[in-house]
PDB file of C-alpha atoms and ligand atoms in Angstrom:
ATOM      1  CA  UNK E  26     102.808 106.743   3.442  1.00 59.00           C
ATOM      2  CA  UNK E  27     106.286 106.124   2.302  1.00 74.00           C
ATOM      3  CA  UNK E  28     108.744 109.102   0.436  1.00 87.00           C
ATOM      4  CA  UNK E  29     108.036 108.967  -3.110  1.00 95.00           C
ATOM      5  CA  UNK E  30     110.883 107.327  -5.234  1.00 98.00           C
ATOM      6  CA  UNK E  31     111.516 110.879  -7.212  1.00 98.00           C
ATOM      7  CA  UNK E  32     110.149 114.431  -5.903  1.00 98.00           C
ATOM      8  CA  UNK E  33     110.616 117.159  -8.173  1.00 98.00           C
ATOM      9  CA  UNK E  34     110.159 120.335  -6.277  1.00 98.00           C
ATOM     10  CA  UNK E  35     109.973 123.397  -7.988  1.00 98.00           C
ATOM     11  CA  UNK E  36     112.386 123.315 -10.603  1.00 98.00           C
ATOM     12  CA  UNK E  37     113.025 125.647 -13.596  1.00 98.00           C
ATOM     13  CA  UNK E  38     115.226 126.165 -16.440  1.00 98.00           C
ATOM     14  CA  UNK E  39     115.675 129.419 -19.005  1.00 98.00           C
ATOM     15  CA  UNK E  40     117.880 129.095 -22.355  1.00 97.00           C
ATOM     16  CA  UNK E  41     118.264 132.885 -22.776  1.00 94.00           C
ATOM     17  CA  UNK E  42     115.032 133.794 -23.392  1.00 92.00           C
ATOM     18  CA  UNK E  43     113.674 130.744 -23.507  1.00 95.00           C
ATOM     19  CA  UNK E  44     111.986 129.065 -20.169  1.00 96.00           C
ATOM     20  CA  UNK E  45     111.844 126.113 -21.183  1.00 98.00           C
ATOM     21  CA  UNK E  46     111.021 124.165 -17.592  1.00 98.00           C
ATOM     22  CA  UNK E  47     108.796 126.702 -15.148  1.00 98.00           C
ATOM     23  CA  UNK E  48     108.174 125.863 -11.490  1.00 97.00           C
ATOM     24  CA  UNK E  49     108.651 121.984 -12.311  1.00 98.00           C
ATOM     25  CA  UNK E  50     106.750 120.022  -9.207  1.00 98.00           C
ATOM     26  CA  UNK E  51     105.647 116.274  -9.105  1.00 98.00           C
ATOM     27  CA  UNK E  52     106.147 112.547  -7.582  1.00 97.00           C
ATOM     28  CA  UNK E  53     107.177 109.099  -8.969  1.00 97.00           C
ATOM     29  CA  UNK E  54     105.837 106.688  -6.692  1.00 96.00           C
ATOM     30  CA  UNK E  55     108.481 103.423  -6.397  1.00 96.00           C
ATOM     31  CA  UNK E  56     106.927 100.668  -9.101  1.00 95.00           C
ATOM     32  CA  UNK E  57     104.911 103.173 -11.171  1.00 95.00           C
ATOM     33  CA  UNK E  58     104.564 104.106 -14.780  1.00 96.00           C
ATOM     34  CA  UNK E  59     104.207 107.976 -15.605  1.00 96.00           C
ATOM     35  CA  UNK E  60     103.530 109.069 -19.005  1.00 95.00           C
ATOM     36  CA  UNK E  61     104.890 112.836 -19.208  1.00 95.00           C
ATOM     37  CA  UNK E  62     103.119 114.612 -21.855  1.00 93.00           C
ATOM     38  CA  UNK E  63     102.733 117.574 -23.645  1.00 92.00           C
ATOM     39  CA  UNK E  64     103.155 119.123 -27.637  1.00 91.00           C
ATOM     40  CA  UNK E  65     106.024 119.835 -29.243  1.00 91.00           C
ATOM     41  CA  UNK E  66     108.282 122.110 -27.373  1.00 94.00           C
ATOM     42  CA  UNK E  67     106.448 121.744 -23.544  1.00 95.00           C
ATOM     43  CA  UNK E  68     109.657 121.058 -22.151  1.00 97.00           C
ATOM     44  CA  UNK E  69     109.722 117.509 -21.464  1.00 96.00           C
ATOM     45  CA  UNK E  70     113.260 116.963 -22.634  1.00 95.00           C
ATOM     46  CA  UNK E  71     114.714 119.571 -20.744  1.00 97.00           C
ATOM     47  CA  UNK E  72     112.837 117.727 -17.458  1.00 97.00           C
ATOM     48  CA  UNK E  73     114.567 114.544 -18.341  1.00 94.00           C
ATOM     49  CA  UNK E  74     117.385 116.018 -19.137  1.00 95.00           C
ATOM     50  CA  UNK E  75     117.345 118.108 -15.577  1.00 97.00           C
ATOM     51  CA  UNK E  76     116.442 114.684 -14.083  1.00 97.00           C
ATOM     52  CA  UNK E  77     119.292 112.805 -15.458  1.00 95.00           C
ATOM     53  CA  UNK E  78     121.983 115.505 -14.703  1.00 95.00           C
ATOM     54  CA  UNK E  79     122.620 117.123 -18.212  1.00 94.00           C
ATOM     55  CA  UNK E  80     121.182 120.542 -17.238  1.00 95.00           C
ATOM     56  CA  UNK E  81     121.572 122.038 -13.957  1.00 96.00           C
ATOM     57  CA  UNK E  82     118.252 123.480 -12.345  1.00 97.00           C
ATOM     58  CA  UNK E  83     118.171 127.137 -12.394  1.00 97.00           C
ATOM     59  CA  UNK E  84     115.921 126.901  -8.899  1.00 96.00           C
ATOM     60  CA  UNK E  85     114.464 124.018  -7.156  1.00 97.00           C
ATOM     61  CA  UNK E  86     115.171 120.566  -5.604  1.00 98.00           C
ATOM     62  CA  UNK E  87     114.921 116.544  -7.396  1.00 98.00           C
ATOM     63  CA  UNK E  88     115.320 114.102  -4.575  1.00 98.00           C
ATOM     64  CA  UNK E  89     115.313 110.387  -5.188  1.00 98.00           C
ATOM     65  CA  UNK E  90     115.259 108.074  -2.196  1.00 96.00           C
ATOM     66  CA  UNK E  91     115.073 111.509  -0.127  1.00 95.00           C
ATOM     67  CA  UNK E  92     118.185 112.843  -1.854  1.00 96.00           C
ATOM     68  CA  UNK E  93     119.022 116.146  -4.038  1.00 97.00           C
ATOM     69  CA  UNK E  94     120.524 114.994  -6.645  1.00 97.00           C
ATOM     70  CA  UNK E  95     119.579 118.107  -8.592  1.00 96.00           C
ATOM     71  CA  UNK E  96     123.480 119.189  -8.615  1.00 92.00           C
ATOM     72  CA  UNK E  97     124.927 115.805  -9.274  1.00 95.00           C
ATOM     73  CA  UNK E  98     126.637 115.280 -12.748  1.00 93.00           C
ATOM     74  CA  UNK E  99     125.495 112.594 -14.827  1.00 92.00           C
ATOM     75  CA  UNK E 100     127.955 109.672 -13.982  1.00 91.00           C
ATOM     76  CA  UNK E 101     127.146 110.049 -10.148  1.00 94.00           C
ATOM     77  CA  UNK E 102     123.454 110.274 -11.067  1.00 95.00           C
ATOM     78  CA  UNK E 103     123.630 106.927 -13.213  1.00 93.00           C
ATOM     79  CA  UNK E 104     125.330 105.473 -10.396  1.00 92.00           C
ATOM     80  CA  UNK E 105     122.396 106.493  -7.879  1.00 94.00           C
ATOM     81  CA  UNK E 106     120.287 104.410 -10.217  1.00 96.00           C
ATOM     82  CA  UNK E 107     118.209 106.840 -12.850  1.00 97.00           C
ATOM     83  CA  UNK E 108     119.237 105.777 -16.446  1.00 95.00           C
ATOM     84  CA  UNK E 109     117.439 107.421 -19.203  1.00 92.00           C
ATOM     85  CA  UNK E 110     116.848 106.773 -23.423  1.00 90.00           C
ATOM     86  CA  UNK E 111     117.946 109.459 -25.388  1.00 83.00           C
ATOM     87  CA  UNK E 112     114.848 110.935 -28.247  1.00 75.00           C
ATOM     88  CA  UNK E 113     117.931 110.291 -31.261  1.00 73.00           C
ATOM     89  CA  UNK E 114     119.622 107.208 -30.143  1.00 72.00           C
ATOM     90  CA  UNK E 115     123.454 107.442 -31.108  1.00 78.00           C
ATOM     91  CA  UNK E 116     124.467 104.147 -30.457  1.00 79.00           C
ATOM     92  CA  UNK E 117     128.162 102.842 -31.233  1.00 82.00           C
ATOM     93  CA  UNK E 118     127.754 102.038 -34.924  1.00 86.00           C
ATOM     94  CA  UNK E 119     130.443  99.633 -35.296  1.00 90.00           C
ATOM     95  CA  UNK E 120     130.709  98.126 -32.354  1.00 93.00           C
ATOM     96  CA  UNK E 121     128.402  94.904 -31.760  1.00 96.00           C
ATOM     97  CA  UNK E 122     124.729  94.530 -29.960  1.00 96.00           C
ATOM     98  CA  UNK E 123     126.724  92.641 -27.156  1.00 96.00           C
ATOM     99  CA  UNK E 124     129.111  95.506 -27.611  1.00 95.00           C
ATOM    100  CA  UNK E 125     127.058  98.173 -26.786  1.00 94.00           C
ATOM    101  CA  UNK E 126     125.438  96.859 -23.985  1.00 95.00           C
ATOM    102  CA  UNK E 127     128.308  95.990 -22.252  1.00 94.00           C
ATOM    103  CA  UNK E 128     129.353  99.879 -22.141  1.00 89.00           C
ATOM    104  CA  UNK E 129     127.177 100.801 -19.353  1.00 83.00           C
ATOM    105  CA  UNK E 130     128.013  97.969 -17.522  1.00 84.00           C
ATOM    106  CA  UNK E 131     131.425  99.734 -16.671  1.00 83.00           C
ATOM    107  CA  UNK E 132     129.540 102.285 -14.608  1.00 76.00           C
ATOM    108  CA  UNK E 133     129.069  99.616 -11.307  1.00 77.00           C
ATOM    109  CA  UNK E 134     132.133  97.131 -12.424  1.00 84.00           C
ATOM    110  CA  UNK E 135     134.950  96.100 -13.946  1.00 89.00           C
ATOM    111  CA  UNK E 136     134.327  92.469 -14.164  1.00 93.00           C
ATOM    112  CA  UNK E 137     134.798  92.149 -17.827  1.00 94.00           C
ATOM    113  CA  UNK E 138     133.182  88.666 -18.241  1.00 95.00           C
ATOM    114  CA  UNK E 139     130.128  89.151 -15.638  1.00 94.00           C
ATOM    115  CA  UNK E 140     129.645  91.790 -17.781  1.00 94.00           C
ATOM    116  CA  UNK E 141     129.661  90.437 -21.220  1.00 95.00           C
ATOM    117  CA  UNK E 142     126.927  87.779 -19.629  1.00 95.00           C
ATOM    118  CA  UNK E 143     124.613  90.662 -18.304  1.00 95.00           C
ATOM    119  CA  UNK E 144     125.010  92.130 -21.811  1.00 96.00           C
ATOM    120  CA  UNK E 145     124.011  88.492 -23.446  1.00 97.00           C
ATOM    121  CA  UNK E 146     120.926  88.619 -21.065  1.00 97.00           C
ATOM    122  CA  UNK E 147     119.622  91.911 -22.051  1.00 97.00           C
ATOM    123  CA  UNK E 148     120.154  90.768 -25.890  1.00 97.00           C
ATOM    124  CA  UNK E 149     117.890  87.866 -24.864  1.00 97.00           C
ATOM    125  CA  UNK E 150     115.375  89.913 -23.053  1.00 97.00           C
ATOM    126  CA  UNK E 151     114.977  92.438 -25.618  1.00 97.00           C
ATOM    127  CA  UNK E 152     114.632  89.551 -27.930  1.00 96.00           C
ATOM    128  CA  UNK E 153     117.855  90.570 -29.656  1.00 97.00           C
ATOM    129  CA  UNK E 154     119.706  87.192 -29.005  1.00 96.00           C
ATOM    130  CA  UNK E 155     120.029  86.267 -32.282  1.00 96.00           C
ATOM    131  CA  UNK E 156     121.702  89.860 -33.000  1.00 96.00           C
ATOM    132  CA  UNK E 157     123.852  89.418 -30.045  1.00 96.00           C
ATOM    133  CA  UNK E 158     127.004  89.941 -32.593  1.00 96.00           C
ATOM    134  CA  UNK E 159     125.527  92.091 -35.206  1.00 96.00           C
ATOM    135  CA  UNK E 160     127.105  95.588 -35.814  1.00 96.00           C
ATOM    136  CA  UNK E 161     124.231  97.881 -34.443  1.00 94.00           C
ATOM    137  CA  UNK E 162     124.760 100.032 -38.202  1.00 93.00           C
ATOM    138  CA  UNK E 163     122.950  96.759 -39.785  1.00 95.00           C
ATOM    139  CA  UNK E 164     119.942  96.887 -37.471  1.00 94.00           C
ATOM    140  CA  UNK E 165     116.338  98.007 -38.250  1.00 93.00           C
ATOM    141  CA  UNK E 166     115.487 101.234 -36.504  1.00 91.00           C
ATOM    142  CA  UNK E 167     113.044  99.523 -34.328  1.00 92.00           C
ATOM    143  CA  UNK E 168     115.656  97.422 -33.164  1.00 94.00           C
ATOM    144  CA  UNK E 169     118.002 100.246 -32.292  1.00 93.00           C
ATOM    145  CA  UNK E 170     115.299 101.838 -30.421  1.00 92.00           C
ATOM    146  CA  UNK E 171     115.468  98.327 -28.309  1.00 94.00           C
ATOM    147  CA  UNK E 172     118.687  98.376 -27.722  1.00 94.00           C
ATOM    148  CA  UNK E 173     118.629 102.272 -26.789  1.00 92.00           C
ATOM    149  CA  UNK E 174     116.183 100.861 -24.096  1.00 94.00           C
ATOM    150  CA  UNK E 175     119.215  97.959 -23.571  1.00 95.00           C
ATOM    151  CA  UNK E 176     121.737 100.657 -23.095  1.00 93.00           C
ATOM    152  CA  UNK E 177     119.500 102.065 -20.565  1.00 93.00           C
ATOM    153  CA  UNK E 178     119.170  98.750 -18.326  1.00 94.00           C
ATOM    154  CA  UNK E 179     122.447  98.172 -18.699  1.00 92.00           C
ATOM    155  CA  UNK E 180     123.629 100.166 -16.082  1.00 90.00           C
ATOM    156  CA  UNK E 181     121.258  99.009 -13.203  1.00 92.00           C
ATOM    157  CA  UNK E 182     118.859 101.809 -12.921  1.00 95.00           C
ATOM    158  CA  UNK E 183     115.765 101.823 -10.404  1.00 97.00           C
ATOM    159  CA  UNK E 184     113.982 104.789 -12.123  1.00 98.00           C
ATOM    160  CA  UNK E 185     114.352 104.809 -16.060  1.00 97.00           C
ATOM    161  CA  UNK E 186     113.518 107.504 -17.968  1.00 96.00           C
ATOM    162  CA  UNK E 187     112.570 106.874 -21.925  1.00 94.00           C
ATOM    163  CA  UNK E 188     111.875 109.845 -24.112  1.00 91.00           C
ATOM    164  CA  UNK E 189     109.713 108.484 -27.184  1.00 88.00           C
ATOM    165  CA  UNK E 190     110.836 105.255 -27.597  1.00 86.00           C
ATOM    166  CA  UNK E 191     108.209 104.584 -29.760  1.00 86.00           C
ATOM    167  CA  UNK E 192     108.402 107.044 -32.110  1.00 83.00           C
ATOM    168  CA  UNK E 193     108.577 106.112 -35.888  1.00 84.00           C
ATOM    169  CA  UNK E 194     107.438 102.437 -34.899  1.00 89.00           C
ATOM    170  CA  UNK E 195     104.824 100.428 -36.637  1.00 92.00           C
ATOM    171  CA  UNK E 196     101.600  99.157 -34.552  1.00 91.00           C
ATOM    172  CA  UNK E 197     103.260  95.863 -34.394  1.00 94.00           C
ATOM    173  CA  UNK E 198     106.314  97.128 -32.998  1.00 94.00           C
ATOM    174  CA  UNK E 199     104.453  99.491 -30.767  1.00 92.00           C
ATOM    175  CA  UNK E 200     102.690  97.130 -29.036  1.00 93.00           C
ATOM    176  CA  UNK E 201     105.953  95.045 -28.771  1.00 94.00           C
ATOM    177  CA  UNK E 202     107.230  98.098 -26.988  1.00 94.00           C
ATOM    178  CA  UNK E 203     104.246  98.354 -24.666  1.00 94.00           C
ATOM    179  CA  UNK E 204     105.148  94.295 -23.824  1.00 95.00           C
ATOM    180  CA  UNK E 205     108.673  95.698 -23.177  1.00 95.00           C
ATOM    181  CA  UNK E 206     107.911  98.226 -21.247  1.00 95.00           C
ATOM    182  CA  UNK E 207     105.386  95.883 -18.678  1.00 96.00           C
ATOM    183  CA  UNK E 208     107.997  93.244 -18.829  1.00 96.00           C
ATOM    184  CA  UNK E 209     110.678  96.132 -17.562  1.00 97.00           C
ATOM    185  CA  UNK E 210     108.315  96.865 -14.746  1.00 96.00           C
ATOM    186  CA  UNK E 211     107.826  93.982 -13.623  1.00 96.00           C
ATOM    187  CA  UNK E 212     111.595  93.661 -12.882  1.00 95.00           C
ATOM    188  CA  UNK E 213     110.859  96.301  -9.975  1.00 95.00           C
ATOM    189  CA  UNK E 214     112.297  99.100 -12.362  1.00 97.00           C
ATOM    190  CA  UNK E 215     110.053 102.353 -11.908  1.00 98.00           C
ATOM    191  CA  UNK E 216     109.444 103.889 -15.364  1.00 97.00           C
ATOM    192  CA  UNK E 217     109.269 107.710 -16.150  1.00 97.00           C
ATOM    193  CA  UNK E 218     108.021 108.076 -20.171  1.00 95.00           C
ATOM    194  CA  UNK E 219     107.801 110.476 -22.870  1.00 93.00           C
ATOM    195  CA  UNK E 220     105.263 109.377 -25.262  1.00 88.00           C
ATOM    196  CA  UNK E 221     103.295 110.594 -28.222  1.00 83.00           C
ATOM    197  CA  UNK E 222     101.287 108.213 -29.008  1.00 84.00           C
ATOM    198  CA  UNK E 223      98.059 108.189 -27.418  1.00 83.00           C
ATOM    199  CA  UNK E 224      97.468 103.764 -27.515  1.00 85.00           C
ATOM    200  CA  UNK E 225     100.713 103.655 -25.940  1.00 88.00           C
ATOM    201  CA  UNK E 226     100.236 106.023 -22.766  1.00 89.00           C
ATOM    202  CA  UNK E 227      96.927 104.339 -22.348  1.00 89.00           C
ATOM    203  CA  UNK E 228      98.181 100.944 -22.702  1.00 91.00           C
ATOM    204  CA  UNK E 229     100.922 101.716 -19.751  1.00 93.00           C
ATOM    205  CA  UNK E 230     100.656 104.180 -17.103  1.00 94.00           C
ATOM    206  CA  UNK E 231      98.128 104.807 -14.407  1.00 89.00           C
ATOM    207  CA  UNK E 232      98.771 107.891 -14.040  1.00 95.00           C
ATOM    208  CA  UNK E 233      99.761 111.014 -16.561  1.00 95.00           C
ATOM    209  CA  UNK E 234     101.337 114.609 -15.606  1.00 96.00           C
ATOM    210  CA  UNK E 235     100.716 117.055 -18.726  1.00 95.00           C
ATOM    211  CA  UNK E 236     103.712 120.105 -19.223  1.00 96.00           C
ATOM    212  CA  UNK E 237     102.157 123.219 -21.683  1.00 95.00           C
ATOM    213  CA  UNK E 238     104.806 125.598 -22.222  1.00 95.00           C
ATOM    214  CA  UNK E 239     107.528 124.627 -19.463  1.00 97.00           C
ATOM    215  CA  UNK E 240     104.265 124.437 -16.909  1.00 96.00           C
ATOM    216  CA  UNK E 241     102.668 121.506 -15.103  1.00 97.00           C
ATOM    217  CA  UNK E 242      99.066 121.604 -16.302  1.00 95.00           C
ATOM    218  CA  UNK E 243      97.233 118.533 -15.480  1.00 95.00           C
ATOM    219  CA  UNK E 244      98.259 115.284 -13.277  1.00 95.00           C
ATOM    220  CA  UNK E 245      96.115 112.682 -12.998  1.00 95.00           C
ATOM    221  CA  UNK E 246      94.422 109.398 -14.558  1.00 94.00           C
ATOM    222  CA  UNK E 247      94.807 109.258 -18.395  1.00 91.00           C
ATOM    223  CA  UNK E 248      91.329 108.830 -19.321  1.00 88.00           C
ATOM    224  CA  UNK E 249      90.508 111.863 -16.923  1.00 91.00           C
ATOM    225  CA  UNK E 250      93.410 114.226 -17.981  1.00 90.00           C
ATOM    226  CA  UNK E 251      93.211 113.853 -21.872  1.00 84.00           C
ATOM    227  CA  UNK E 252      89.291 115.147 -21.863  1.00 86.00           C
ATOM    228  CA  UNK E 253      89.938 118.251 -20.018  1.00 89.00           C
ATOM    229  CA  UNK E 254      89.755 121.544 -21.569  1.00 88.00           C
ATOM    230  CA  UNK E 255      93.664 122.673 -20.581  1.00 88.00           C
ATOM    231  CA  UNK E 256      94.912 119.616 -21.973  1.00 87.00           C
ATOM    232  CA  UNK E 257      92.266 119.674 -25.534  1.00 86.00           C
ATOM    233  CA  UNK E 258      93.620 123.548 -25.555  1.00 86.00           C
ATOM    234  CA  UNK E 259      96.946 122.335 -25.343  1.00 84.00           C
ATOM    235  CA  UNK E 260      97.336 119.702 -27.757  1.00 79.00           C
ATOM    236  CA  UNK E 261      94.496 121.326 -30.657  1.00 74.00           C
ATOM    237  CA  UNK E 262      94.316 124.502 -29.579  1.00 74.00           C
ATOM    238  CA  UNK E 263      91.467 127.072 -27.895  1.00 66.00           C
ATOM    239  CA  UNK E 264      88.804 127.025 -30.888  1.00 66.00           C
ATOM    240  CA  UNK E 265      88.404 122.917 -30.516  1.00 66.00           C
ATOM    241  CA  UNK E 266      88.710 122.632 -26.805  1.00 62.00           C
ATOM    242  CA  UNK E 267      85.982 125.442 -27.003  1.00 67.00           C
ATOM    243  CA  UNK E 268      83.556 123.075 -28.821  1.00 67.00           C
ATOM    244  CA  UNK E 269      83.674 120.431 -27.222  1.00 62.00           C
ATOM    245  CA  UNK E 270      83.076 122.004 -23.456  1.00 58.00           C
TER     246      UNK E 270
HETATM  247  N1  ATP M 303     119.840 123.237 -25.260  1.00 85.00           N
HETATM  248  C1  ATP M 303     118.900 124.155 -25.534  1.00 85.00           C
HETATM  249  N2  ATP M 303     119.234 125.429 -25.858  1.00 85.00           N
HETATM  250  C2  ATP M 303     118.287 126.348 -26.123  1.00 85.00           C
HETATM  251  N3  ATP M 303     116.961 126.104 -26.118  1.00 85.00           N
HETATM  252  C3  ATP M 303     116.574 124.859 -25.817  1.00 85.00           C
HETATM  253  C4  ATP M 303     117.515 123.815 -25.517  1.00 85.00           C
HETATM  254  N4  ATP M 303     116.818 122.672 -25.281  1.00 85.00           N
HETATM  255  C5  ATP M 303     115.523 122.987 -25.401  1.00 85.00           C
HETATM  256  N5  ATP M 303     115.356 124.290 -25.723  1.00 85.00           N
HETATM  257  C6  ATP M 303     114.072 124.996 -25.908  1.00 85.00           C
HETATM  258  O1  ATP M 303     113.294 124.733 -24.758  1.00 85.00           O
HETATM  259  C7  ATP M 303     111.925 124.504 -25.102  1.00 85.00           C
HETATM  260  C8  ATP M 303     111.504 123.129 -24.611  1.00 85.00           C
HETATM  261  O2  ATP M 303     112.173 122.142 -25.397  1.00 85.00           O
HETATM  262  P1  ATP M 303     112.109 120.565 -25.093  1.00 85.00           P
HETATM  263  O3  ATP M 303     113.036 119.914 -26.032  1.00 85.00           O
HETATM  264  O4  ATP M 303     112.306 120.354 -23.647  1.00 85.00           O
HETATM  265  O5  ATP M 303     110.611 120.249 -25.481  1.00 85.00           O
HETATM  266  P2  ATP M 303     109.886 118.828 -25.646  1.00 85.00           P
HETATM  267  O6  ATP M 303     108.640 118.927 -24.821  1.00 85.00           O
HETATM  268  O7  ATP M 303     110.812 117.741 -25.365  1.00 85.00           O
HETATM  269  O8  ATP M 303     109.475 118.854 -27.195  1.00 85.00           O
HETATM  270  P3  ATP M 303     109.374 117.635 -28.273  1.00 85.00           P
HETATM  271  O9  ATP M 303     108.021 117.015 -28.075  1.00 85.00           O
HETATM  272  O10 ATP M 303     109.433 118.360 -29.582  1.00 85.00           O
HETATM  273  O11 ATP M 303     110.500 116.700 -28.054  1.00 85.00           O
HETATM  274  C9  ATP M 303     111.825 124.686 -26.605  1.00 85.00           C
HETATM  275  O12 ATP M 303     111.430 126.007 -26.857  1.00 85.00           O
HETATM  276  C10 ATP M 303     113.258 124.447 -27.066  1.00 85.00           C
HETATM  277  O13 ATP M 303     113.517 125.136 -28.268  1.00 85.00           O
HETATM  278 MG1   MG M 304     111.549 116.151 -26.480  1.00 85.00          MG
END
């Protein structure tokens, strides 16, 4: 069998007190769709945010294509190809759809035009042609959730990582996501997500890892992993995952 894409080995993360991330372990397999999952406060953030470079590991390695990158700052990270959503999107307000999603274009060149034409095409596959010049503080929220996703592909990545870019969307624009999402795929980019909404994760991944409390608590097949007791405890606590064993 080939190396997964990303293998997360072990890692943890305290904030004082706080663990946050504990004994962190799983595998993105190149082409696949994760759904990481868990209630409020699991830790899923921090993971991205270990993933991505903005928190150094306490312990433990993150190799992707069979390298730790678990000490890497963000830039060099980006630049290995992981690009991630952020849960509140601060775009540039003022500056233009095209605008913004020329920014991350910087990260692999310099060529100013080939980059305002990449931008143009992501406008166009988000369905935001027609925005292309629109100051992003004049958009709907959906469509700054988009173009948070835009941002994202802007600078390349082979593994993106999207923290709840559904969140606050209408069915209609949910399932508009979900198209998004496939469509991103299909480009060969492997996807890591944070979602909520139950439709959604079923709608995408194979495959689901569940976090309680900083702690990897079920992997598996979505239908499979939302019916057992750990994860019904997790999510509604020990009296309803009680009656329904
Ligand atoms: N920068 C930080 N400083 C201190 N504590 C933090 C920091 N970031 C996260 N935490 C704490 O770590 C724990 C995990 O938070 P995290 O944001 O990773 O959870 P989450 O699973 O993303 O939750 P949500 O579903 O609400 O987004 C929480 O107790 C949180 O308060
Ligand atoms: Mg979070």
């Amino acid at each position: 069998m080939n190396a997964p894409l990303l293998d997360v080995r072990g890692i943890g993360k305290r904030f004082g007190g706080v663990h946050a991330v504990r004994d962190l372990s799983f595998r993105l397999e190149q082409g696949e769709i994760l759904a990481l999952l868990g209630p409020n406060g699991a830790g899923k953030t921090t993971a991205f945010n270990m993933i991505a470079g903005f928190f150094r590991p306490d312990g433990g390695e993150i190799l992707f294509r069979g390298r730790d990158i678990a000490r890497l700052r963000p830039w060099d990270i980006c630049k290995a190809g992981i690009a991630r959503t952020f849960q509140l999107s601060k775009p540039f307000a003022d500056l233009t759809v095209v605008e913004n999603l020329m920014v991350g274009g910087f990260a692999r060149s310099s060529d100013t035009a080939a980059i305002r034409e990449r931008a143009e095409e992501i406008a166009d596959f988000l369905g935001m042609g027609r925005q292309a010049d629109t100051e992003v503080q004049h958009l709907t929220a959906f469509d700054r959730r988009k173009l948070e996703l835009g941002r994202a592909l802007s600078t390349r990545p082979v593994l993106l990582l999207m923290d709840e870019v559904v969140a606050g969307a209408t069915p209609a624009e949910g399932q508009e996501m979900v198209a998004l999402v496939r469509r991103i795929r299909d480009r060969g980019i492997t996807i890591l997500i944070v979602e909520h909404v139950m439709k959604v994760v079923m709608a995408l991944s194979e495959r689901v890892i569940v976090m309680e409390s900083g702690r990897l608590i079920a992997d598996g097949a979505p239908k499979d992993v939302v019916s057992r007791p750990e994860v019904l405890k997790a999510y509604f606590g020990e009296q309803y995952a009680a009656a329904r064993a």
